[in-house]
GROMACS .gro file of C-alpha atoms in nm:
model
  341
    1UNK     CA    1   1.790  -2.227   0.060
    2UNK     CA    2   2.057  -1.975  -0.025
    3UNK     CA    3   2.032  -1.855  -0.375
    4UNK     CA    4   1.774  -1.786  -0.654
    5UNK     CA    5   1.479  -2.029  -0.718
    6UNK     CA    6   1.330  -2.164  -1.043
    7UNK     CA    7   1.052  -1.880  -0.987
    8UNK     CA    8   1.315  -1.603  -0.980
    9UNK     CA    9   1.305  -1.555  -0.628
   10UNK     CA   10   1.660  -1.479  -0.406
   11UNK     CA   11   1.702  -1.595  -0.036
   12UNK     CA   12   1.995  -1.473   0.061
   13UNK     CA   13   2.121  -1.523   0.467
   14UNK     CA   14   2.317  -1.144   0.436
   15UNK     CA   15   2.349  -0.804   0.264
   16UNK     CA   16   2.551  -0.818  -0.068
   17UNK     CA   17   2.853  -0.585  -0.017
   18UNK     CA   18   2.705  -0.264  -0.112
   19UNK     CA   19   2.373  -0.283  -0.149
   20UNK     CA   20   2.285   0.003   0.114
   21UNK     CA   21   2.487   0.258  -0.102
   22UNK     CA   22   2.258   0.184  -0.413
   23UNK     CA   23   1.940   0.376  -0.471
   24UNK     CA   24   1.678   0.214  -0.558
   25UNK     CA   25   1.727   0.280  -0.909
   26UNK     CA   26   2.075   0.063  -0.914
   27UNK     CA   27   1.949  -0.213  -0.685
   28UNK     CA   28   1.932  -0.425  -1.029
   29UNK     CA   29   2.307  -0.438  -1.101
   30UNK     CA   30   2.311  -0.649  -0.733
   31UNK     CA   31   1.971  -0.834  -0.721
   32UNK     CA   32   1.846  -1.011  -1.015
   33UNK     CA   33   1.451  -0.995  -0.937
   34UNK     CA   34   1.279  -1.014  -0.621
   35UNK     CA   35   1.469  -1.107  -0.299
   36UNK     CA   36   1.404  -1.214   0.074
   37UNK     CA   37   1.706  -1.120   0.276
   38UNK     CA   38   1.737  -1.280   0.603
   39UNK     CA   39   1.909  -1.090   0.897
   40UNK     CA   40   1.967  -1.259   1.232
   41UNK     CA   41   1.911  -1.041   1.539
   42UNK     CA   42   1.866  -1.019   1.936
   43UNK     CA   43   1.542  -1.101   1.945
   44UNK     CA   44   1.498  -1.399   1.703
   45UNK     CA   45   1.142  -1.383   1.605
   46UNK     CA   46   1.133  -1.207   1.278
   47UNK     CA   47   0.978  -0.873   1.201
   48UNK     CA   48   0.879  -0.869   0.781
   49UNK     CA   49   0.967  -0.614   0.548
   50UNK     CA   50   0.869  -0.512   0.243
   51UNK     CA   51   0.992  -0.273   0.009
   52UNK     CA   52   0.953  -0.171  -0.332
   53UNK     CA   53   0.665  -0.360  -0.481
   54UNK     CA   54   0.550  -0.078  -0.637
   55UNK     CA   55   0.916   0.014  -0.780
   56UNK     CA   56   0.862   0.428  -0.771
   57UNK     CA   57   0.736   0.409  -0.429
   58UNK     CA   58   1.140   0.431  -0.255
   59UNK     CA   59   1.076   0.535   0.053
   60UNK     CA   60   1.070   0.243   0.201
   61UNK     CA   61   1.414   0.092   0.088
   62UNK     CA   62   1.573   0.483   0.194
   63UNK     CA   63   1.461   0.403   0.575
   64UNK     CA   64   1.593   0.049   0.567
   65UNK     CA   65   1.938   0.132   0.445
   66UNK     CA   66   1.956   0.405   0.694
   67UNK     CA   67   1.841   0.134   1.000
   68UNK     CA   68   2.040  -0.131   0.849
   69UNK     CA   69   2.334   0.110   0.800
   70UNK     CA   70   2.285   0.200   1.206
   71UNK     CA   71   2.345  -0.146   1.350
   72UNK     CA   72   2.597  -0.412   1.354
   73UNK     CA   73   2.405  -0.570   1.589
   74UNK     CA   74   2.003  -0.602   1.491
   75UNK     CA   75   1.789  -0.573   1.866
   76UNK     CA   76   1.531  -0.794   1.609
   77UNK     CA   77   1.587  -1.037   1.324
   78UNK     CA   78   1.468  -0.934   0.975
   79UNK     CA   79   1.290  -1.072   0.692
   80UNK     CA   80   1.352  -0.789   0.387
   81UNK     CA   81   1.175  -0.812   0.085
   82UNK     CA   82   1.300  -0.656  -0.196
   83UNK     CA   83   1.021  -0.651  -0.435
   84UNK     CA   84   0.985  -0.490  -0.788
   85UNK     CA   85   1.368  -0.412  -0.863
   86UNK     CA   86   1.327  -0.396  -1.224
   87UNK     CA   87   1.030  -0.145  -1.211
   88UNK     CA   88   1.278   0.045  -0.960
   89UNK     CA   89   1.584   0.106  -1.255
   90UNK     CA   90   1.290   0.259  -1.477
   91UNK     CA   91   1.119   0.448  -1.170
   92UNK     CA   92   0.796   0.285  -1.262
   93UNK     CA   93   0.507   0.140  -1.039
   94UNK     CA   94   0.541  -0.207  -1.231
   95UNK     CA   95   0.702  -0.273  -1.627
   96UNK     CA   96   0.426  -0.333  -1.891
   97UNK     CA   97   0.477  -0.711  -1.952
   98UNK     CA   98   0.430  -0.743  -1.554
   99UNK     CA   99   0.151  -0.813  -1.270
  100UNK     CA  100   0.130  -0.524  -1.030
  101UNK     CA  101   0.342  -0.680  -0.706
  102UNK     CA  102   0.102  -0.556  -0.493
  103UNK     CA  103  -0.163  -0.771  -0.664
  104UNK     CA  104  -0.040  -1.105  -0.692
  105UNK     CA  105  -0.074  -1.295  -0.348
  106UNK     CA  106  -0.351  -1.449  -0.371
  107UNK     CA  107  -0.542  -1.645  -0.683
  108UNK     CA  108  -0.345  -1.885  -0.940
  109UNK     CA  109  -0.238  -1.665  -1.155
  110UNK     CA  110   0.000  -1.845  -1.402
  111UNK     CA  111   0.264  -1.570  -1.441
  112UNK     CA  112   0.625  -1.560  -1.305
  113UNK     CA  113   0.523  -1.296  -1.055
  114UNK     CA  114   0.232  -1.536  -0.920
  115UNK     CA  115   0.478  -1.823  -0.899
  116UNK     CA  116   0.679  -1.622  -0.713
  117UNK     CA  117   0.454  -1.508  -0.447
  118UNK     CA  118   0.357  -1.823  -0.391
  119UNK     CA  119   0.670  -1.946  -0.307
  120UNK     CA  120   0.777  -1.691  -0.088
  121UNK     CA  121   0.442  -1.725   0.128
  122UNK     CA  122   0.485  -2.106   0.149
  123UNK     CA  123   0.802  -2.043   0.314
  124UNK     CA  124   0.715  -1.725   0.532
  125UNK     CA  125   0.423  -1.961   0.669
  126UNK     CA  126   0.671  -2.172   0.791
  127UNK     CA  127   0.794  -1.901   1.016
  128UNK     CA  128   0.699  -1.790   1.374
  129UNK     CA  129   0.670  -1.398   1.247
  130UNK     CA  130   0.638  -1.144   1.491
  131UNK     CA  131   0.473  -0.831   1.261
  132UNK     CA  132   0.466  -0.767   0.863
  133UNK     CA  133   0.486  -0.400   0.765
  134UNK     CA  134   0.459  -0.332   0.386
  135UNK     CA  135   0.568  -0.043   0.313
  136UNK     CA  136   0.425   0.207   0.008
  137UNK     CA  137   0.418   0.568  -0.107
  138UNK     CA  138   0.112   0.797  -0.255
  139UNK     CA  139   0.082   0.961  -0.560
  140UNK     CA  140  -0.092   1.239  -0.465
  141UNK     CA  141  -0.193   1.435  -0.156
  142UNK     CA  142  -0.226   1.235   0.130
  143UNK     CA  143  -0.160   1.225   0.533
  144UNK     CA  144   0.028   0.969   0.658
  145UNK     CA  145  -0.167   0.683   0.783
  146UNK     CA  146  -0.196   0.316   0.793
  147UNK     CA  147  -0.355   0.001   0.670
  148UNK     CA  148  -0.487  -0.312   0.856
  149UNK     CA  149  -0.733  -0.602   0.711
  150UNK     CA  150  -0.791  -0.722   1.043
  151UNK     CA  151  -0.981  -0.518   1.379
  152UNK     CA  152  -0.797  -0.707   1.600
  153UNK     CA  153  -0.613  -0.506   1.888
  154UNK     CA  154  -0.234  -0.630   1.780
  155UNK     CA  155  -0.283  -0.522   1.456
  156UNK     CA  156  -0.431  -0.184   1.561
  157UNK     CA  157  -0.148  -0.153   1.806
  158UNK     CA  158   0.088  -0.200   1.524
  159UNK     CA  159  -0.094   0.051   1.275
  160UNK     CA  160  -0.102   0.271   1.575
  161UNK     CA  161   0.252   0.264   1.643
  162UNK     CA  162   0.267   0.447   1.239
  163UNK     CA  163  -0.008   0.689   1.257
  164UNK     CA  164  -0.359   0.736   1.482
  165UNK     CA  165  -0.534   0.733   1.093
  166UNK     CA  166  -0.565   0.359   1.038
  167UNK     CA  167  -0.789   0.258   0.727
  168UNK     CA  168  -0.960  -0.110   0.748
  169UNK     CA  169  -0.977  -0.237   0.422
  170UNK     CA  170  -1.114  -0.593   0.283
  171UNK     CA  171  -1.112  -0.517  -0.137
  172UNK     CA  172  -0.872  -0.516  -0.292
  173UNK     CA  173  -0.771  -0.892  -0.117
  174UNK     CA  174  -0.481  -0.981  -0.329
  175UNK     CA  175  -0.218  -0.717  -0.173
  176UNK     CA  176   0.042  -0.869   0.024
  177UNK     CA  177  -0.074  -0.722   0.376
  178UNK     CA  178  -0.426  -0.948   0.349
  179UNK     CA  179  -0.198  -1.240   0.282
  180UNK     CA  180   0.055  -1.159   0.594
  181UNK     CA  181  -0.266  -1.118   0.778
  182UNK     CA  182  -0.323  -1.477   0.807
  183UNK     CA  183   0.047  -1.547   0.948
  184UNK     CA  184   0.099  -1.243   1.206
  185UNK     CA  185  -0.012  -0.892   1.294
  186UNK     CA  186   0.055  -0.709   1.004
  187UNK     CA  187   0.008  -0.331   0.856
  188UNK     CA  188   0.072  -0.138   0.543
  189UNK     CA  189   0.188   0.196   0.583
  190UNK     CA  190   0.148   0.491   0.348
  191UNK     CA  191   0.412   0.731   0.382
  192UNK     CA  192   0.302   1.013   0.125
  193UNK     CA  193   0.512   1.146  -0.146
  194UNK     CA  194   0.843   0.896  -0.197
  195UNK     CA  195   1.066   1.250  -0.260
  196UNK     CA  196   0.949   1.376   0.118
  197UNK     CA  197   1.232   1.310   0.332
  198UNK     CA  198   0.967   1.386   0.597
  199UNK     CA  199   0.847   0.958   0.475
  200UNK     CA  200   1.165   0.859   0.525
  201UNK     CA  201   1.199   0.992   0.890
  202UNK     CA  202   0.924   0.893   0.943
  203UNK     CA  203   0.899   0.533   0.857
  204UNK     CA  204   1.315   0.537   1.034
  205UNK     CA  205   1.099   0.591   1.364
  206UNK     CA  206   0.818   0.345   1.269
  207UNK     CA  207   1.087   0.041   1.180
  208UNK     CA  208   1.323   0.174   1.477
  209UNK     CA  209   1.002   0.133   1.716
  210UNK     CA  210   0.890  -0.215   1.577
  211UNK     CA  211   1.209  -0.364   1.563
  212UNK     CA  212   1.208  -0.278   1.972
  213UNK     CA  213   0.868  -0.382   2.078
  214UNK     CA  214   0.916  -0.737   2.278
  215UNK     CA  215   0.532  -0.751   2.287
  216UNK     CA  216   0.219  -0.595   2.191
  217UNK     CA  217   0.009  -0.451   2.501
  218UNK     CA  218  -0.263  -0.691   2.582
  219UNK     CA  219  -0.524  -0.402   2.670
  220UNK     CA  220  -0.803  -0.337   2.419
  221UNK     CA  221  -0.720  -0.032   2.178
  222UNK     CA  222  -0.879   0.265   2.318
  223UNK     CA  223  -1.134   0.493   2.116
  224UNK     CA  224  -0.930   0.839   2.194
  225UNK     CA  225  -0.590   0.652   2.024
  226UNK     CA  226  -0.724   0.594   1.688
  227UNK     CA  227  -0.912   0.756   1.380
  228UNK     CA  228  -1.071   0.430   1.234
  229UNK     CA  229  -1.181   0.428   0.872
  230UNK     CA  230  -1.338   0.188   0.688
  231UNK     CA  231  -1.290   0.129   0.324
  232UNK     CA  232  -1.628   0.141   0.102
  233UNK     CA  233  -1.564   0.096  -0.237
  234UNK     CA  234  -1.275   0.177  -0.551
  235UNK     CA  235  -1.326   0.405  -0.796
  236UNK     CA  236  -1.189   0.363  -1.161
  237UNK     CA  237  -1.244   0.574  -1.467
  238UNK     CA  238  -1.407   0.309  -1.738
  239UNK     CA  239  -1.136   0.176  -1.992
  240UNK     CA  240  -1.336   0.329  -2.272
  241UNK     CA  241  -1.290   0.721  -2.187
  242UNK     CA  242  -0.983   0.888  -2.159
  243UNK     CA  243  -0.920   1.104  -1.842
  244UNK     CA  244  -0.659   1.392  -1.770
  245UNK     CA  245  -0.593   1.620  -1.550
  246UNK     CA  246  -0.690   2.002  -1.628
  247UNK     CA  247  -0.755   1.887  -1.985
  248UNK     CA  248  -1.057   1.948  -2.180
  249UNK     CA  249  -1.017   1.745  -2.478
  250UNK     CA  250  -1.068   1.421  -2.213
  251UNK     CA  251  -1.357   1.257  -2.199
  252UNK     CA  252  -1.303   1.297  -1.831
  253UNK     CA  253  -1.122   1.616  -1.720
  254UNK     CA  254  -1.048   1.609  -1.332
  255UNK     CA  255  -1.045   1.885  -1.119
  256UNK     CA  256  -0.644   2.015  -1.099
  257UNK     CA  257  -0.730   1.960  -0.699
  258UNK     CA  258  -0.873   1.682  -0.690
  259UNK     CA  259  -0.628   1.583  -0.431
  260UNK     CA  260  -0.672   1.735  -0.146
  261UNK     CA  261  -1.012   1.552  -0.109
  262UNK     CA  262  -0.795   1.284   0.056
  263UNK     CA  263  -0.918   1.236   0.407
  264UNK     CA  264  -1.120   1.506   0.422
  265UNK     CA  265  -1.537   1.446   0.445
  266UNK     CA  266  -1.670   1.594   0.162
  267UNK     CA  267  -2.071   1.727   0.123
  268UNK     CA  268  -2.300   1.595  -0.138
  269UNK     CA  269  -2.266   1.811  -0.431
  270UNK     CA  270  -1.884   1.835  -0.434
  271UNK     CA  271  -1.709   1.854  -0.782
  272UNK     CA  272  -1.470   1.651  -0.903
  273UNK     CA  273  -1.434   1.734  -1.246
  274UNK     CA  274  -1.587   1.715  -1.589
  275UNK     CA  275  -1.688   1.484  -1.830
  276UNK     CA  276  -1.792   1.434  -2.212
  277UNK     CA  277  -2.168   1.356  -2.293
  278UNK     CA  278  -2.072   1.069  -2.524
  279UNK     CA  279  -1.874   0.912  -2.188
  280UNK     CA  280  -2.235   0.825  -2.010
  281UNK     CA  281  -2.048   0.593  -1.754
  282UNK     CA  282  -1.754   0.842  -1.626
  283UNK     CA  283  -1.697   0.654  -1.300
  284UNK     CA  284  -1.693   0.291  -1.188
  285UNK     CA  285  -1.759   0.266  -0.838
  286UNK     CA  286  -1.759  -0.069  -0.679
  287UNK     CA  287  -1.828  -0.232  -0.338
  288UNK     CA  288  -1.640  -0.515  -0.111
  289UNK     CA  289  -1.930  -0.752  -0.236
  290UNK     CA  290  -1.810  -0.643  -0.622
  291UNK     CA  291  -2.147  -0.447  -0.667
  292UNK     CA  292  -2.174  -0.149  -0.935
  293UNK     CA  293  -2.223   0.157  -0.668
  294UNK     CA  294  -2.163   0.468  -0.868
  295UNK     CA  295  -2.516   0.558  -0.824
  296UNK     CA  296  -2.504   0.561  -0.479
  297UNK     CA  297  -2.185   0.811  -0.463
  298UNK     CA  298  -2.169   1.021  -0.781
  299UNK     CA  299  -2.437   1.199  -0.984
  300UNK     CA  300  -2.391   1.331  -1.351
  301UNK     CA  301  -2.571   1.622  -1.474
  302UNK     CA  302  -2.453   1.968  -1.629
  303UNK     CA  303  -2.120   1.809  -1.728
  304UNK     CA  304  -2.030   1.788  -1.406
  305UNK     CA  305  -1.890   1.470  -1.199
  306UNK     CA  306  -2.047   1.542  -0.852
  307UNK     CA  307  -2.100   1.350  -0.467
  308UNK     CA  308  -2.432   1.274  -0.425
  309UNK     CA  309  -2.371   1.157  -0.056
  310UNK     CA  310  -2.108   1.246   0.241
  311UNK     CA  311  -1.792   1.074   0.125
  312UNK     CA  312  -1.413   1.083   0.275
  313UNK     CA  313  -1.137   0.942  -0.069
  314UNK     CA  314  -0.834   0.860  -0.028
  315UNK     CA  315  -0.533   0.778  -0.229
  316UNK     CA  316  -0.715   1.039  -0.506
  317UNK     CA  317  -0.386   1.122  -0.753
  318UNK     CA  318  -0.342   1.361  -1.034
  319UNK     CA  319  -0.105   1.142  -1.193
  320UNK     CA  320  -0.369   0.996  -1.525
  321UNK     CA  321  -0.102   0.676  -1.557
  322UNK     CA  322  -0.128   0.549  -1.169
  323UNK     CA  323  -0.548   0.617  -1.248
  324UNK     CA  324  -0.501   0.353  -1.511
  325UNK     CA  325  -0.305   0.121  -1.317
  326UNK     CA  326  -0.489   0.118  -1.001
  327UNK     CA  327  -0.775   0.335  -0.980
  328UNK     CA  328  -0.888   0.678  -0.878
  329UNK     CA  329  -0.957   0.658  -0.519
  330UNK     CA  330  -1.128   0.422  -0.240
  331UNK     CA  331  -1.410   0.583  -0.067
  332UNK     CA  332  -1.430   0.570   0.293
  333UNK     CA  333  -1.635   0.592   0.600
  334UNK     CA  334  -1.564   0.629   0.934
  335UNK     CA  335  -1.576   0.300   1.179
  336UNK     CA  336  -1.637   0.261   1.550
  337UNK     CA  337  -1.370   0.066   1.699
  338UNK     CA  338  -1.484  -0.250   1.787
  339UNK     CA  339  -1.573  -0.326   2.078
  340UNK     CA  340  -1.654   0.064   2.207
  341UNK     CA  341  -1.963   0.186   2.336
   0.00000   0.00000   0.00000
């Protein structure tokens, strides 16, 4: 197939003329919607790519128009996935009338953006892949570091190759990395910020290594090479109380630092901002299993929103829209590497 599908999705066999001198803001005057570009290299097992499901998070398409800009010649063939293009031209995670892209690849949901994922999959599982790397930004302040939803020593090699922080993470299962999972070794990476050029260089040197690996090392992942985390639970702010940032008239007023708490272990008792005595719920914590946890991580007295136990977030934001959208933070622990004594 060489075109667009009745579910809106593009194969296309090479780059429109162009396309790597648009933005991500302009990719809609070339692609119509989502769009699997397939690029033939030296090595002919395919490395997957995906960009801009989330369309504000642009890091990822910068890096792959400066690789794909580099070579005439690719030392790997590519599978690029162009995701959310019309969130892109309005610099938005996704549009209102749309399912997040990064939570559509699993389930039967009965929109367009379901249909579509399910297409693409049933074709990518008729591939012999060689790695999947999705690629996303943060909102707020966050290290670099990467994603796997399998402890297996390929994948970790792979998350490895991105950053020694490497988060294992089961809930939420509908993101794009759990389904590549099931077809290959397969990471998403977190590149901070999508107006750092420090992402961008980054990721360059992630793609640049990936694309020349001819094989992942066959030796067990070794304690010293990795910081393993393990991801405990999501927070979300209830639908019922309003939250800000720095604002009192919220029910629930976050702490204007809130953060820098990513990745760092914080003791029972820390703050993390205020809430409204008619708001008696002010955080929804749950567990992989679905359970209500809040008790077991936050404590409400004074006014305050406070730890009750050791916790490391990540992926905490200031930004009150991407709260609503996705959710606060996940709450972490740390995880021996399988395997180690």
């Amino acid at each position: 197939m060489n075109g667009p599908s009745e579910n809106g999705l593009t194969f296309l066999d090479a780059l429109p003329s162009g396309l790597l001198d648009l933005p991500a803001r302009r990719l809609h005057e070339q692609l119509s919607g989502p769009t699997l570009i397939r690029l033939s290299g030296e090595d002919p097992r395919p490395l997957f790519i995906s960009v801009l499901l989330h369309g504000n998070e642009t890091t990822g398409w910068d890096a792959m128009r400066a690789i794909l800009k580099k070579y005439a010649h690719l030392p790997r063939s590519v599978y690029l996935f162009i995701g959310n293009v019309a969130a892109a031209a309005q610099g938005q995670r996704h549009l209102p009338q749309q399912a997040d892209y990064n939570r559509i690849w699993q389930g039967d949901g009965e929109t367009a953006e379901y249909a579509m994922a399910r297409e693409l999959l049933a074709w990518l599982q008729q591939q012999s892949l060689f790695a999947a790397i999705d690629i996303h930004n943060n909102t707020g302040t966050n290290p670099h570091y990467a994603c796997v939803n399998r402890l297996q020593d390929d994948y970790l090699h792979l998350a490895t190759l991105f950053s020694r922080t490497v988060v294992y993470f089961l809930k939420p299962d509908t993101v794009l990395s759990m389904a590549m999972s099931n077809l290959c070794p397969a990471v998403t990476i977190e590149c901070g910020k999508p107006d750092d050029a420090r992402g961008v260089a980054h990721v360059i040197e992630f793609i640049e290594a990936a694309l020349h690996l001819s094989a992942f090392p066959d030796h067990a992942m070794a304690p010293q090479d990795v910081d393993l985390f393990h991801t405990v639970a999501v927070v979300n702010v209830p639908e019922q109380c309003s939250v800000a940032v720095g604002d009192e008239r919220a029910d629930i007023d976050l702490s204007p630092t809130i953060d820098h708490y990513n990745f760092s272990e914080l003791p029972p008792g820390t703050s993390f901002g205020r809430f409204r005595a008619d708001c008696e719920l002010a955080l929804h914590a749950r567990d992989e299993q679905g359970n209500e946890v809040s008790g077991r991580y936050f404590e409400l007295r004074d006014g305050g929103i406070y730890t009750r136990v050791p916790v490391m977030p990540s992926m905490l934001t200031l930004d009150a829209e991407i709260i609503r959208q996705d959710c606060l933070c996940y709450l972490m622990e740390r995880l021996p590497l399988p395997g180690a004594d």
